[in-house]
The first five atom37 places (N, CA, C, CB, O) and aatype in JSON, in Angstrom:
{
  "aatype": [20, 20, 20, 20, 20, 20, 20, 20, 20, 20, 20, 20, 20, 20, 20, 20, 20, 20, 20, 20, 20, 20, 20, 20, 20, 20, 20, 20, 20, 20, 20, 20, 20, 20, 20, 20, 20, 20, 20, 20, 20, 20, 20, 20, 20, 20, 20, 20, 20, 20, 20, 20, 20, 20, 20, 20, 20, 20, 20, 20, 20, 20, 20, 20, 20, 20, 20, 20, 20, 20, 20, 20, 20, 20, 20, 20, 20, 20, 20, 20, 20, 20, 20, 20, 20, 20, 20, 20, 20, 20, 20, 20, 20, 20, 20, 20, 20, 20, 20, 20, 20, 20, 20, 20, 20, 20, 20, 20, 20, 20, 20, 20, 20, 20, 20, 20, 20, 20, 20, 20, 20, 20, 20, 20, 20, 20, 20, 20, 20],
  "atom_mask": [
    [1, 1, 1, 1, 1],
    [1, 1, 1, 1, 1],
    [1, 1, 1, 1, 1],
    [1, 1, 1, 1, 1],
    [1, 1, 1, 1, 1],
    [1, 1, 1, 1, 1],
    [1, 1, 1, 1, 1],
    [1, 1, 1, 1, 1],
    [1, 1, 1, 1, 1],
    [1, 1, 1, 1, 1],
    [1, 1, 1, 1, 1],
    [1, 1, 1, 1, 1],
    [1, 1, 1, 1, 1],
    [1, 1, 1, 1, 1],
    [1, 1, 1, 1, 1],
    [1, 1, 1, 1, 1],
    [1, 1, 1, 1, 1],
    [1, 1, 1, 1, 1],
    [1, 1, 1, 1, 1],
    [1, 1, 1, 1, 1],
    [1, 1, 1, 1, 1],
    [1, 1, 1, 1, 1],
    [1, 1, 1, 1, 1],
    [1, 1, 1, 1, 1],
    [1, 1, 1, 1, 1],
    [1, 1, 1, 1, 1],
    [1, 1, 1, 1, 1],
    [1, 1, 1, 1, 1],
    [1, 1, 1, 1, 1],
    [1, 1, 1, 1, 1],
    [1, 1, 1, 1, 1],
    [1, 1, 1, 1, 1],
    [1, 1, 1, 1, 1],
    [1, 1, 1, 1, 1],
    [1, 1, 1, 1, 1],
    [1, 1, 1, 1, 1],
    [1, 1, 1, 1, 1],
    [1, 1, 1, 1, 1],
    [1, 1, 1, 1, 1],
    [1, 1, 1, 1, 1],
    [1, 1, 1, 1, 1],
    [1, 1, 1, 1, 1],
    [1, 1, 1, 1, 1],
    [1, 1, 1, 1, 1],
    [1, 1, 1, 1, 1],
    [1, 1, 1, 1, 1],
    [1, 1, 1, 1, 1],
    [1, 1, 1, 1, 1],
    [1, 1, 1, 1, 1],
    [1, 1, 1, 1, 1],
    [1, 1, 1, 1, 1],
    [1, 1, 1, 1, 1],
    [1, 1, 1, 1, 1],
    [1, 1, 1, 1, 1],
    [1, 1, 1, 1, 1],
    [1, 1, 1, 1, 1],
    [1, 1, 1, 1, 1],
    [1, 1, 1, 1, 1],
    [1, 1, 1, 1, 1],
    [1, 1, 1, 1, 1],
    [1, 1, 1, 1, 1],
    [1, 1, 1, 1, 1],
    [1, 1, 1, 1, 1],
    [1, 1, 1, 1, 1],
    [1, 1, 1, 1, 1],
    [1, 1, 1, 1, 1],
    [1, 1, 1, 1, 1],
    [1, 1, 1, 1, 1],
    [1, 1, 1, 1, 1],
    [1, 1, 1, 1, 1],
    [1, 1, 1, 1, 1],
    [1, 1, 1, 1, 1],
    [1, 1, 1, 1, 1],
    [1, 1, 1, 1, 1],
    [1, 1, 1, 1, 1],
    [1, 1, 1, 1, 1],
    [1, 1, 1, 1, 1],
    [1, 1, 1, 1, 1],
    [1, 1, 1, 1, 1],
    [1, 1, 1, 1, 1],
    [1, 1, 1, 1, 1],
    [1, 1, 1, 1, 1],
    [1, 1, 1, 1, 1],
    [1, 1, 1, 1, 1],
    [1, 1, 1, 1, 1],
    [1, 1, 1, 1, 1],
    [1, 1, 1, 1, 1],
    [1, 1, 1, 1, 1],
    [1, 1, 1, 1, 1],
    [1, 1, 1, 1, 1],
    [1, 1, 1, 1, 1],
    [1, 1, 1, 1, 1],
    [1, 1, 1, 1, 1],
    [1, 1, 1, 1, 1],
    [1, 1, 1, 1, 1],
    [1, 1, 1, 1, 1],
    [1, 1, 1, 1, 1],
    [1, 1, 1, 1, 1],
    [1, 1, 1, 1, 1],
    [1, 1, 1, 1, 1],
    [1, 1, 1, 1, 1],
    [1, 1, 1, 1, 1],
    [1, 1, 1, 1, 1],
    [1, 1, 1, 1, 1],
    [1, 1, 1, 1, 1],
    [1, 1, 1, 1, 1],
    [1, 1, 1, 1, 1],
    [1, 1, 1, 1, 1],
    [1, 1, 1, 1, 1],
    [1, 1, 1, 1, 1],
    [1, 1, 1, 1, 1],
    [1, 1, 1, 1, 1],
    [1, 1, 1, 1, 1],
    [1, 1, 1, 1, 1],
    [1, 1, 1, 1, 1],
    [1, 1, 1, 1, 1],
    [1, 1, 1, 1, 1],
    [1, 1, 1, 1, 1],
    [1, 1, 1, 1, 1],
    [1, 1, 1, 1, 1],
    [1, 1, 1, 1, 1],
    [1, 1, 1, 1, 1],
    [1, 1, 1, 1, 1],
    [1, 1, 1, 1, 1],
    [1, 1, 1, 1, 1],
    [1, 1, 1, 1, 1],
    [1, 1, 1, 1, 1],
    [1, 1, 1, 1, 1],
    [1, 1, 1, 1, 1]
  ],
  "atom_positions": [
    [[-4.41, -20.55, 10.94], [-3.58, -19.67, 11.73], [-4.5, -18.67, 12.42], [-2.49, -18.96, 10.85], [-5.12, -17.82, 11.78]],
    [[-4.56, -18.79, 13.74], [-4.86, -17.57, 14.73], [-4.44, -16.39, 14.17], [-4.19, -17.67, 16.11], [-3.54, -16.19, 13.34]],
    [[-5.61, -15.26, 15.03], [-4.95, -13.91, 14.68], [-4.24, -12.99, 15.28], [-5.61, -13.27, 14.36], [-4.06, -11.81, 14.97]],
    [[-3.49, -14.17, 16.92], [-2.54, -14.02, 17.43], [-1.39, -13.98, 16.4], [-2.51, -14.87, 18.35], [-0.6, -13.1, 16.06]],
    [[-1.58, -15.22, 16.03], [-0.6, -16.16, 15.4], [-0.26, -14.81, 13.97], [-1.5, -18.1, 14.86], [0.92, -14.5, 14.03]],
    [[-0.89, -14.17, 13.01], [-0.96, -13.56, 12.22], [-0.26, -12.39, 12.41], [-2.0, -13.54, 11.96], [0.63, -11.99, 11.66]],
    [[-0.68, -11.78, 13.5], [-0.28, -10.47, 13.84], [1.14, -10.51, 14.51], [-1.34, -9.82, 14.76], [2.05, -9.71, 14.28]],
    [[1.2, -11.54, 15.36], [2.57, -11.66, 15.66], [4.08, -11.76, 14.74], [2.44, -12.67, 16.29], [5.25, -11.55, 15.06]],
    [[3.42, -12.18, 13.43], [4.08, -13.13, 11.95], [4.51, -11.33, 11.6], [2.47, -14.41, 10.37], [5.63, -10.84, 11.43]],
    [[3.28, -10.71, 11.57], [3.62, -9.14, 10.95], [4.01, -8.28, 11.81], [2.51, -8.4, 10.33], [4.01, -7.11, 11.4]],
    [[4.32, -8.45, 12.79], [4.84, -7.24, 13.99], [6.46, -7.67, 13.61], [4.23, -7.56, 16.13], [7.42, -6.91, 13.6]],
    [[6.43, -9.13, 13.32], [8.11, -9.42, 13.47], [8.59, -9.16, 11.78], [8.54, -11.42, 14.14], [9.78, -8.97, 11.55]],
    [[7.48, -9.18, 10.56], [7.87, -9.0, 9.53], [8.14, -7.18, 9.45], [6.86, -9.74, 8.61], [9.05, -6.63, 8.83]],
    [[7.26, -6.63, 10.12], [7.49, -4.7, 10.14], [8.75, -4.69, 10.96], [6.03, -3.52, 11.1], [9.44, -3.83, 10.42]],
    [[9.41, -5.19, 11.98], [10.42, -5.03, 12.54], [11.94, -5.37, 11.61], [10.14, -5.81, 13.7], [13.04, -4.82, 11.63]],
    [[11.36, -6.6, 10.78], [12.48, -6.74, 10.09], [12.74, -5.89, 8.86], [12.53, -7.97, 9.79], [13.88, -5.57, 8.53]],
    [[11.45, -5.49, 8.07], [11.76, -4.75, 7.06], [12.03, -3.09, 7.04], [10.82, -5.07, 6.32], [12.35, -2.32, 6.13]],
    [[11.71, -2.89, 8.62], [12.29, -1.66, 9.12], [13.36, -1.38, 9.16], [12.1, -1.41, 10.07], [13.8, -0.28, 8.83]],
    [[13.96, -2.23, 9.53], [15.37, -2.56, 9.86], [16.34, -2.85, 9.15], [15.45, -3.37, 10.49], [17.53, -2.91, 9.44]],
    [[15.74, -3.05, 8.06], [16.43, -3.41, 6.27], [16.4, -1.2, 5.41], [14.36, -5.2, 4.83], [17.02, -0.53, 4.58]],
    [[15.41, -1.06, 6.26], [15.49, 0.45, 5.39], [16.48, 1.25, 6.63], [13.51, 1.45, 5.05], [17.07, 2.24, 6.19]],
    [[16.64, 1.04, 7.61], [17.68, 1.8, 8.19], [18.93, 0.86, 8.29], [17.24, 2.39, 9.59], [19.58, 1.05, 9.32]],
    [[19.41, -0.08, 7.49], [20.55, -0.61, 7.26], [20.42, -0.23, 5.7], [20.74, -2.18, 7.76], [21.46, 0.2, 5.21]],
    [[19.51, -0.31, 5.0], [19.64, 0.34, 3.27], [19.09, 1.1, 3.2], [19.27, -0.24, 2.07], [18.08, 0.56, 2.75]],
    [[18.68, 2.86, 3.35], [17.94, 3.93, 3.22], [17.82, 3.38, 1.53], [18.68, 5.56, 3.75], [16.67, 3.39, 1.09]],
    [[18.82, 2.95, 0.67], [18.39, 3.27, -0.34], [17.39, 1.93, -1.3], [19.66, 3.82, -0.93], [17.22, 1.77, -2.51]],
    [[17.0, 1.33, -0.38], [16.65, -0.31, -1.24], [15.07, 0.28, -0.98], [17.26, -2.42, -0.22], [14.49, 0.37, 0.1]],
    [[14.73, 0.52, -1.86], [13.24, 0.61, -2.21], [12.13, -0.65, -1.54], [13.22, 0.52, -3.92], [11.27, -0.59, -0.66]],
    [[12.64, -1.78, -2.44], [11.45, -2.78, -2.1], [11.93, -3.17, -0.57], [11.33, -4.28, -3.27], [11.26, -4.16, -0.29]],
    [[12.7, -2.88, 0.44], [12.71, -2.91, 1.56], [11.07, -1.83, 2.34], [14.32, -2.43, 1.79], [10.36, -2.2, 3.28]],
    [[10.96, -0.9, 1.77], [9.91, 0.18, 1.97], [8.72, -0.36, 1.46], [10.22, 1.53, 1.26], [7.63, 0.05, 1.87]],
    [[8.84, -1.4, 0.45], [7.42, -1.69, -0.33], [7.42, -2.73, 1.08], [7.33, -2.46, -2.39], [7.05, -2.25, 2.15]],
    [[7.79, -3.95, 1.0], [7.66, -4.72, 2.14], [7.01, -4.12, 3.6], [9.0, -5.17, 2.34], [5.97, -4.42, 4.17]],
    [[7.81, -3.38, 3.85], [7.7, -2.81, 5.18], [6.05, -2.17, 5.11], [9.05, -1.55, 5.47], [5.31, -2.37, 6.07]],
    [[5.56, -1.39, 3.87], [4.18, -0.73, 3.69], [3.28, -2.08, 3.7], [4.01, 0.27, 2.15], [2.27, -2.11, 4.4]],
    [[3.69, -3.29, 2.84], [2.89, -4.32, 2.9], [1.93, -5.01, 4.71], [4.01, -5.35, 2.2], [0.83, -5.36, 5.14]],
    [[3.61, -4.8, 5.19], [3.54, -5.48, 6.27], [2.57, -4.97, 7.28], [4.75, -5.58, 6.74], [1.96, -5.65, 8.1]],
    [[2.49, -3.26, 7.05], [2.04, -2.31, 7.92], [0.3, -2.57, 7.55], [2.8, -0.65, 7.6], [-0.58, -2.77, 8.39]],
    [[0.14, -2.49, 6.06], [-1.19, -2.68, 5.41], [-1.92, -4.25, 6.19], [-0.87, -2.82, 3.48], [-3.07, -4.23, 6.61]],
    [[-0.88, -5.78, 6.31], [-1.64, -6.41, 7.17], [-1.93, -6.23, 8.35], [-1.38, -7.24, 7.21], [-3.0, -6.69, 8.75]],
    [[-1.02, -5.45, 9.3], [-1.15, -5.22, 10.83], [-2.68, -4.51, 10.97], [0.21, -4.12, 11.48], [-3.55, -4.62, 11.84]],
    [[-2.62, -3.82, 9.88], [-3.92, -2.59, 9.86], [-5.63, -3.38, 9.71], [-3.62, -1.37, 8.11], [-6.67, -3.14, 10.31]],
    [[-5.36, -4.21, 8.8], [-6.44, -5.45, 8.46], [-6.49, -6.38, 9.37], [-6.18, -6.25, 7.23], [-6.87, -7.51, 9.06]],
    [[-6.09, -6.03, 10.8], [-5.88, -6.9, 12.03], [-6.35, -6.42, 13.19], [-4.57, -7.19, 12.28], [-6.56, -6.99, 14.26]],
    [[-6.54, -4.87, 12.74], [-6.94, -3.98, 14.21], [-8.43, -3.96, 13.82], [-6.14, -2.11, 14.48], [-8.84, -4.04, 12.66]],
    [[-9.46, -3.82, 15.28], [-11.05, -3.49, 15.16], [-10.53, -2.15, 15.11], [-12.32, -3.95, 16.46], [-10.96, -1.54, 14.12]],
    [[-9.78, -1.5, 15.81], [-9.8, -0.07, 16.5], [-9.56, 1.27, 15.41], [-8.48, -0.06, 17.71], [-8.44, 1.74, 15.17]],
    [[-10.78, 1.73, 14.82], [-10.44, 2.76, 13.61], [-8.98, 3.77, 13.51], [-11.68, 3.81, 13.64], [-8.38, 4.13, 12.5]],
    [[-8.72, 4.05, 14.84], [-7.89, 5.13, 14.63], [-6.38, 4.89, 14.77], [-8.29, 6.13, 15.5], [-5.52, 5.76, 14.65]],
    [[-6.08, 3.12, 15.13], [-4.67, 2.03, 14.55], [-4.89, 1.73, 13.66], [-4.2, 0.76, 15.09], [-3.9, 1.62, 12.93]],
    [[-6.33, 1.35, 13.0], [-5.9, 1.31, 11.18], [-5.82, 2.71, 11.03], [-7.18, 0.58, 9.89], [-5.84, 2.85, 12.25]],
    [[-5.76, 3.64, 10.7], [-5.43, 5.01, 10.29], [-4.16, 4.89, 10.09], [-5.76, 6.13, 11.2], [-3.6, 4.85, 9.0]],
    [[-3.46, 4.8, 11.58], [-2.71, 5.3, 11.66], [-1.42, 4.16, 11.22], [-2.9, 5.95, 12.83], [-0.3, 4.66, 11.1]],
    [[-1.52, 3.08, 11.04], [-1.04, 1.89, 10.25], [-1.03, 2.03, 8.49], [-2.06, 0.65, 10.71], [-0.12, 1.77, 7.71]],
    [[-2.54, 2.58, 8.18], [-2.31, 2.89, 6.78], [-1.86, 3.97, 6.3], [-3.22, 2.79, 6.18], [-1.74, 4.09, 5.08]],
    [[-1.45, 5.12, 7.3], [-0.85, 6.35, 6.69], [0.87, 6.11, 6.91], [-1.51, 7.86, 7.54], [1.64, 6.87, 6.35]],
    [[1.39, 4.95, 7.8], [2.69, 4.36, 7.78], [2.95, 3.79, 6.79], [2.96, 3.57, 8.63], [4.05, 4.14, 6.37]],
    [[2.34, 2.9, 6.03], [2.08, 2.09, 4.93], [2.46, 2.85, 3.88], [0.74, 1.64, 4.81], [3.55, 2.64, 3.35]],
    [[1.45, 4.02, 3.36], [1.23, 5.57, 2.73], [2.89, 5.67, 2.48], [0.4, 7.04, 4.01], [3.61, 5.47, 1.5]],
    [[3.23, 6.24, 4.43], [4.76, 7.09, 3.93], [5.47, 6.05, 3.45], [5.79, 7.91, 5.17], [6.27, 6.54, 2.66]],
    [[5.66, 4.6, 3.51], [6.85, 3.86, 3.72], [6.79, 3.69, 1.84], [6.74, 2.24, 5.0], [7.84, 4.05, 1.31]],
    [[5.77, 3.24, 0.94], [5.83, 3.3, -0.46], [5.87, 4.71, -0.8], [4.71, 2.58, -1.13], [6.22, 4.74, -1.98]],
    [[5.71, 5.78, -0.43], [5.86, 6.81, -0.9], [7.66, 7.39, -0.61], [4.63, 7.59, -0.29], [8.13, 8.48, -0.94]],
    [[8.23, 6.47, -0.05], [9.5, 6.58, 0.15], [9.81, 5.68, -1.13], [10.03, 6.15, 1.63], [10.34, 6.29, -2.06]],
    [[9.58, 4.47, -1.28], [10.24, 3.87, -2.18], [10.06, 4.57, -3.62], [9.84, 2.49, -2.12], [10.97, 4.43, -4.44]],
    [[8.69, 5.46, -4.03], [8.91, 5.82, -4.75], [9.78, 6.65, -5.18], [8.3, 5.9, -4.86], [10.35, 6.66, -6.27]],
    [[9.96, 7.8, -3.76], [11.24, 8.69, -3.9], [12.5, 7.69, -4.56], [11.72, 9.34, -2.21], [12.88, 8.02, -5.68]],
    [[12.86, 7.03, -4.2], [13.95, 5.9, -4.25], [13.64, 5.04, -5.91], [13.67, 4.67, -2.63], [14.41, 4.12, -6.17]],
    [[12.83, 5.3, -6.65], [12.55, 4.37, -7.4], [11.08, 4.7, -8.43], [12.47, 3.2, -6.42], [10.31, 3.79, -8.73]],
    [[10.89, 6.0, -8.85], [9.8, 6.4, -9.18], [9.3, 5.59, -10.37], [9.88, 7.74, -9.36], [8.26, 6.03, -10.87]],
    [[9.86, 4.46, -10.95], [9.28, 3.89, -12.43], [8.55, 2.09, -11.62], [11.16, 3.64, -14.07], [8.15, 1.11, -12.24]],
    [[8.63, 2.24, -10.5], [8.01, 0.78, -10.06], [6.71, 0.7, -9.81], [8.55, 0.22, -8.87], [6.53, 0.71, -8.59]],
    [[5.82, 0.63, -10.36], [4.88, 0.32, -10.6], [3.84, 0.27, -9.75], [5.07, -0.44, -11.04], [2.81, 0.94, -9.69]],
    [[4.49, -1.08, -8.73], [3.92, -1.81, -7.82], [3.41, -0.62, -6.49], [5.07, -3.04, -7.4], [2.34, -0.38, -5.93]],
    [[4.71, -0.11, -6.39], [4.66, 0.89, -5.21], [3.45, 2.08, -5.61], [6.34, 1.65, -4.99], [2.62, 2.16, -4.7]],
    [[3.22, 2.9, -6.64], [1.82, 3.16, -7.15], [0.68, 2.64, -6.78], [1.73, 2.95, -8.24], [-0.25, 3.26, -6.28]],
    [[0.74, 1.05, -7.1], [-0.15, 0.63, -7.11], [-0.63, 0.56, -5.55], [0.0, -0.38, -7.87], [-1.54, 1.13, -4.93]],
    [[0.19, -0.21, -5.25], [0.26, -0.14, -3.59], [-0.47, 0.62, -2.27], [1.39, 0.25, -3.43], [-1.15, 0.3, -1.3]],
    [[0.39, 2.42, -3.12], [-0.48, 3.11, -2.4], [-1.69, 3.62, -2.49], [-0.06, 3.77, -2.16], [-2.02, 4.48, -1.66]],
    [[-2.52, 3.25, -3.43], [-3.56, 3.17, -4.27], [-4.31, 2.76, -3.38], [-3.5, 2.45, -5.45], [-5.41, 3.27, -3.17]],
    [[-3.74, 1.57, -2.6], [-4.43, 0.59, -2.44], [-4.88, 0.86, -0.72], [-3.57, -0.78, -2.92], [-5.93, 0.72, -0.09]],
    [[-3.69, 1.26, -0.42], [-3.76, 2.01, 1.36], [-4.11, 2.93, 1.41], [-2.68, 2.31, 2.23], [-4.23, 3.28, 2.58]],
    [[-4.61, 4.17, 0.26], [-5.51, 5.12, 0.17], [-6.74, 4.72, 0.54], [-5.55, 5.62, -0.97], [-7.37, 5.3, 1.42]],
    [[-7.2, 3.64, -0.13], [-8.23, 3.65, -0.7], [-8.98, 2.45, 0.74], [-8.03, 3.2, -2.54], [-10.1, 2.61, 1.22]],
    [[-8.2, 1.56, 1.07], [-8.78, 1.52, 2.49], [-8.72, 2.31, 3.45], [-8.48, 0.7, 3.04], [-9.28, 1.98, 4.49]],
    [[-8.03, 3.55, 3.37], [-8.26, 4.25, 4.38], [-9.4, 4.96, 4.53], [-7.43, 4.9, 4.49], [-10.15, 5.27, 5.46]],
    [[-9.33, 5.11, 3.58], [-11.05, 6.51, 3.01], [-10.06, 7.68, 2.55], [-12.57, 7.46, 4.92], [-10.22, 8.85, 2.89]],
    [[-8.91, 7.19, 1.66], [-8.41, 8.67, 1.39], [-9.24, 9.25, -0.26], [-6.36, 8.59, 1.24], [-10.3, 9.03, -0.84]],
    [[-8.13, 9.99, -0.48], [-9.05, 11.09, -1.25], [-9.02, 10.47, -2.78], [-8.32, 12.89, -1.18], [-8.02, 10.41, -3.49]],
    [[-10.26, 10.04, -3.09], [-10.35, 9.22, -4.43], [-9.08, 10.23, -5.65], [-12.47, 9.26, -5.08], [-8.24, 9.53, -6.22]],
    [[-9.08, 11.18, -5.83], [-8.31, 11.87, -6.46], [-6.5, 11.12, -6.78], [-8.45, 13.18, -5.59], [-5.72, 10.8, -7.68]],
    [[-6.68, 11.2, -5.27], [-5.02, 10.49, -5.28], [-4.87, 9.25, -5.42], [-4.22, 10.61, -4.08], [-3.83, 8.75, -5.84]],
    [[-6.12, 8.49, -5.0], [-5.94, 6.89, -5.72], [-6.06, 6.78, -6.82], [-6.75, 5.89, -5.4], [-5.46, 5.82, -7.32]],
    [[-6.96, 7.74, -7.84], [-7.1, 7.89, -9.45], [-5.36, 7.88, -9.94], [-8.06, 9.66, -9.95], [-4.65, 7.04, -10.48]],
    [[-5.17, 9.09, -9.48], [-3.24, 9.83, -9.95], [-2.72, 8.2, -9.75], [-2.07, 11.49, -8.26], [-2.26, 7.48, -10.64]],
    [[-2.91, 7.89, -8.42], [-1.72, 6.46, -8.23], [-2.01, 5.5, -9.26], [-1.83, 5.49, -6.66], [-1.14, 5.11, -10.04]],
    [[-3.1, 5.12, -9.29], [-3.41, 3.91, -10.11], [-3.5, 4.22, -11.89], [-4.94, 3.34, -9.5], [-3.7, 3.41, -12.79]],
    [[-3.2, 5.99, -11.96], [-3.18, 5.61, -13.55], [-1.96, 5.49, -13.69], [-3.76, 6.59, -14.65], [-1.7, 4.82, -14.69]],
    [[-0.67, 5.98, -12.9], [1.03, 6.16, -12.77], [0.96, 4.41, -12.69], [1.89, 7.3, -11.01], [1.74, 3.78, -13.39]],
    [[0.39, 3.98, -12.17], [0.54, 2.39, -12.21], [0.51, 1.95, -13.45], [-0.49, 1.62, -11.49], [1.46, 1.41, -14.01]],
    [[-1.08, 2.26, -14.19], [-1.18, 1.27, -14.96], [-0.18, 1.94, -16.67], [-3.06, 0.89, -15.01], [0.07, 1.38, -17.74]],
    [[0.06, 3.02, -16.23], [1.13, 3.76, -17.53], [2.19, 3.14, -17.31], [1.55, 5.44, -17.54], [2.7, 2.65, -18.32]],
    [[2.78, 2.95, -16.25], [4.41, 2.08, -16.03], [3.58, 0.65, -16.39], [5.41, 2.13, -13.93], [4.48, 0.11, -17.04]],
    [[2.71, -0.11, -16.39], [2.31, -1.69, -16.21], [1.18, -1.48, -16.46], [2.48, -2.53, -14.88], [0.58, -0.96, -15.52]],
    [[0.19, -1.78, -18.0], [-0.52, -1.44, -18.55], [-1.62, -2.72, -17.44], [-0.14, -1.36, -20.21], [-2.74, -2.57, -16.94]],
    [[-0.9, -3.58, -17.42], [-2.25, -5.13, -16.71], [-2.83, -4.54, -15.48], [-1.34, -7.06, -15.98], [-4.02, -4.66, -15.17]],
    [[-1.58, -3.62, -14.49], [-2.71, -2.69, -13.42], [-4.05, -2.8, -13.51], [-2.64, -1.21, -13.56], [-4.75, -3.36, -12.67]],
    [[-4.61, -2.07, -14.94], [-5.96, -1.93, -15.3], [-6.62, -2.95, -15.14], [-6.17, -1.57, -16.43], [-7.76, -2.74, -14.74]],
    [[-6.25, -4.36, -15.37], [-7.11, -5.73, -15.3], [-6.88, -5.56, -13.45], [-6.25, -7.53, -16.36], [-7.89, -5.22, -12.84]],
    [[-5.73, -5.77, -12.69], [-5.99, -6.13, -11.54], [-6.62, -5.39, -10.47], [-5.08, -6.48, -11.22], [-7.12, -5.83, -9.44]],
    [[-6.48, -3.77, -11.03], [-7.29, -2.78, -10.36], [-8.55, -3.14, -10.12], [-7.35, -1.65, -11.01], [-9.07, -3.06, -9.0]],
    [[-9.38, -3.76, -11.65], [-11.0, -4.26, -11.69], [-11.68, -4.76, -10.73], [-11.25, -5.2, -12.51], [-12.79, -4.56, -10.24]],
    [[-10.48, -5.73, -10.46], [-10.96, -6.83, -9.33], [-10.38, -6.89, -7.98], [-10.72, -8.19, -9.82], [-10.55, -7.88, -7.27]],
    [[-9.78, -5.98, -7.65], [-8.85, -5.94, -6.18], [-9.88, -5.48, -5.42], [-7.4, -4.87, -6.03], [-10.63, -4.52, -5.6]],
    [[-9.82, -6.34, -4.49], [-11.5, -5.9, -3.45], [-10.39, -4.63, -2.25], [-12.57, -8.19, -1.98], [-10.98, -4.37, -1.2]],
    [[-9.08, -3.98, -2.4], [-8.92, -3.32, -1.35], [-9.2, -1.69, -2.43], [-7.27, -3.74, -0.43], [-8.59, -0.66, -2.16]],
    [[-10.26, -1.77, -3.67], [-10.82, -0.52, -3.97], [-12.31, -0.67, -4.31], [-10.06, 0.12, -5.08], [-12.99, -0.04, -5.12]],
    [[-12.73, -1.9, -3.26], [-13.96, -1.79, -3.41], [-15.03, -0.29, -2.9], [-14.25, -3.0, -2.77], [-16.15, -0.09, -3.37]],
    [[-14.36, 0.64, -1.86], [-15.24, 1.37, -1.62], [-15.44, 2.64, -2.39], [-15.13, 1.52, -0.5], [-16.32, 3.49, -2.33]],
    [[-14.19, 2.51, -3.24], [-14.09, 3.29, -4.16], [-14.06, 3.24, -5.86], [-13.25, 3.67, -3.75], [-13.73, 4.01, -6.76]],
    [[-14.49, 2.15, -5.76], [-14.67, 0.99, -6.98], [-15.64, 2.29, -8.21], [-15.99, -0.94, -6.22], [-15.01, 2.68, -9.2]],
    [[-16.69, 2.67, -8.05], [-17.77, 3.54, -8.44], [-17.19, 4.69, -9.19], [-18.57, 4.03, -7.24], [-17.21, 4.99, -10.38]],
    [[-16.46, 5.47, -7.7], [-15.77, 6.48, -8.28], [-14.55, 6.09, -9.88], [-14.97, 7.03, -6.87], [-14.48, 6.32, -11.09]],
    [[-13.67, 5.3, -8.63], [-12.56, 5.14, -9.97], [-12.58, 4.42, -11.56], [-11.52, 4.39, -9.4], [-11.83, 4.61, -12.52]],
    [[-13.6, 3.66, -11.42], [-13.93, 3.13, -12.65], [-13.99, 3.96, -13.77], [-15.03, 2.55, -12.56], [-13.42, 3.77, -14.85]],
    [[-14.8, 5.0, -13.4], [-15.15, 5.5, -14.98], [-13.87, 6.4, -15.32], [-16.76, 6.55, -15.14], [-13.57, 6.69, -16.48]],
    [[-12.98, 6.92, -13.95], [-12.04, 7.12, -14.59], [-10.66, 6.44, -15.18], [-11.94, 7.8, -14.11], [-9.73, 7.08, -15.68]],
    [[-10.75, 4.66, -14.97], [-9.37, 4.16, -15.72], [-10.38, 3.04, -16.47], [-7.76, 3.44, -14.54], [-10.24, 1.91, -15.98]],
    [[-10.9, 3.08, -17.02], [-11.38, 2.45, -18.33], [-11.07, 2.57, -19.34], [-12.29, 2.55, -18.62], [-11.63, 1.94, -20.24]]
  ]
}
């Protein structure tokens, strides 16, 4: 698959799961989706300051579901994860990913190996060991 072909797949998947949170303000994993979707569009742009601004959409859209749903795990994890390609502040990917792995203890195994905290891999290690 082209990365026509890719990006087009996620412009129409962010349109739809947009569109699921303003027909359900209250359905959470409509917001996790929608952050997912935003997180591939972002892994699609060369242009630094559309991924920014793709991963801080990403950011608000799970940080909504958490409002909506604060014991899911995933959405923690999630934004952990769009922090942490963004270059955000290791601090808040630490907080996210230990709220992760306290709701879902295995976090800790998949955190190890998730290459979207490789740049922050150093830092966070010694603190969720």
């Amino acid at each position: 698959m082209g990365a026509a072909t890719r990006i087009a797949k996620y412009e129409s998947a962010r349109s739809i799961f947009l569109q699921a949170t303003e027909i359900d303000y209250g359905h959470s994993v409509a917001f996790v989706c929608l952050g997912k979707s935003l997180k591939r569009l972002a892994g699609e742009t060369n242009v630094q300051e559309e991924k920014i601004r793709l991963y801080r959409a990403a950011i608000e859209a799970v940080s909504s579901a958490i409002r909506l749903n604060p014991i899911d795990d995933r959405t923690y994890y999630n934004r952990a994860c769009y922090r942490a390609l963004m270059g955000g502040s290791v601090s808040q990917i630490i907080d996210d990913l230990e709220k992760a792995i306290e709701l879902c203890p295995s976090n800790r195994g998949f955190a190890k190996l998730d290459l979207d905290f490789e740049a922050v891999r150093d830092d966070a290690s010694s603190n969720l060991s």
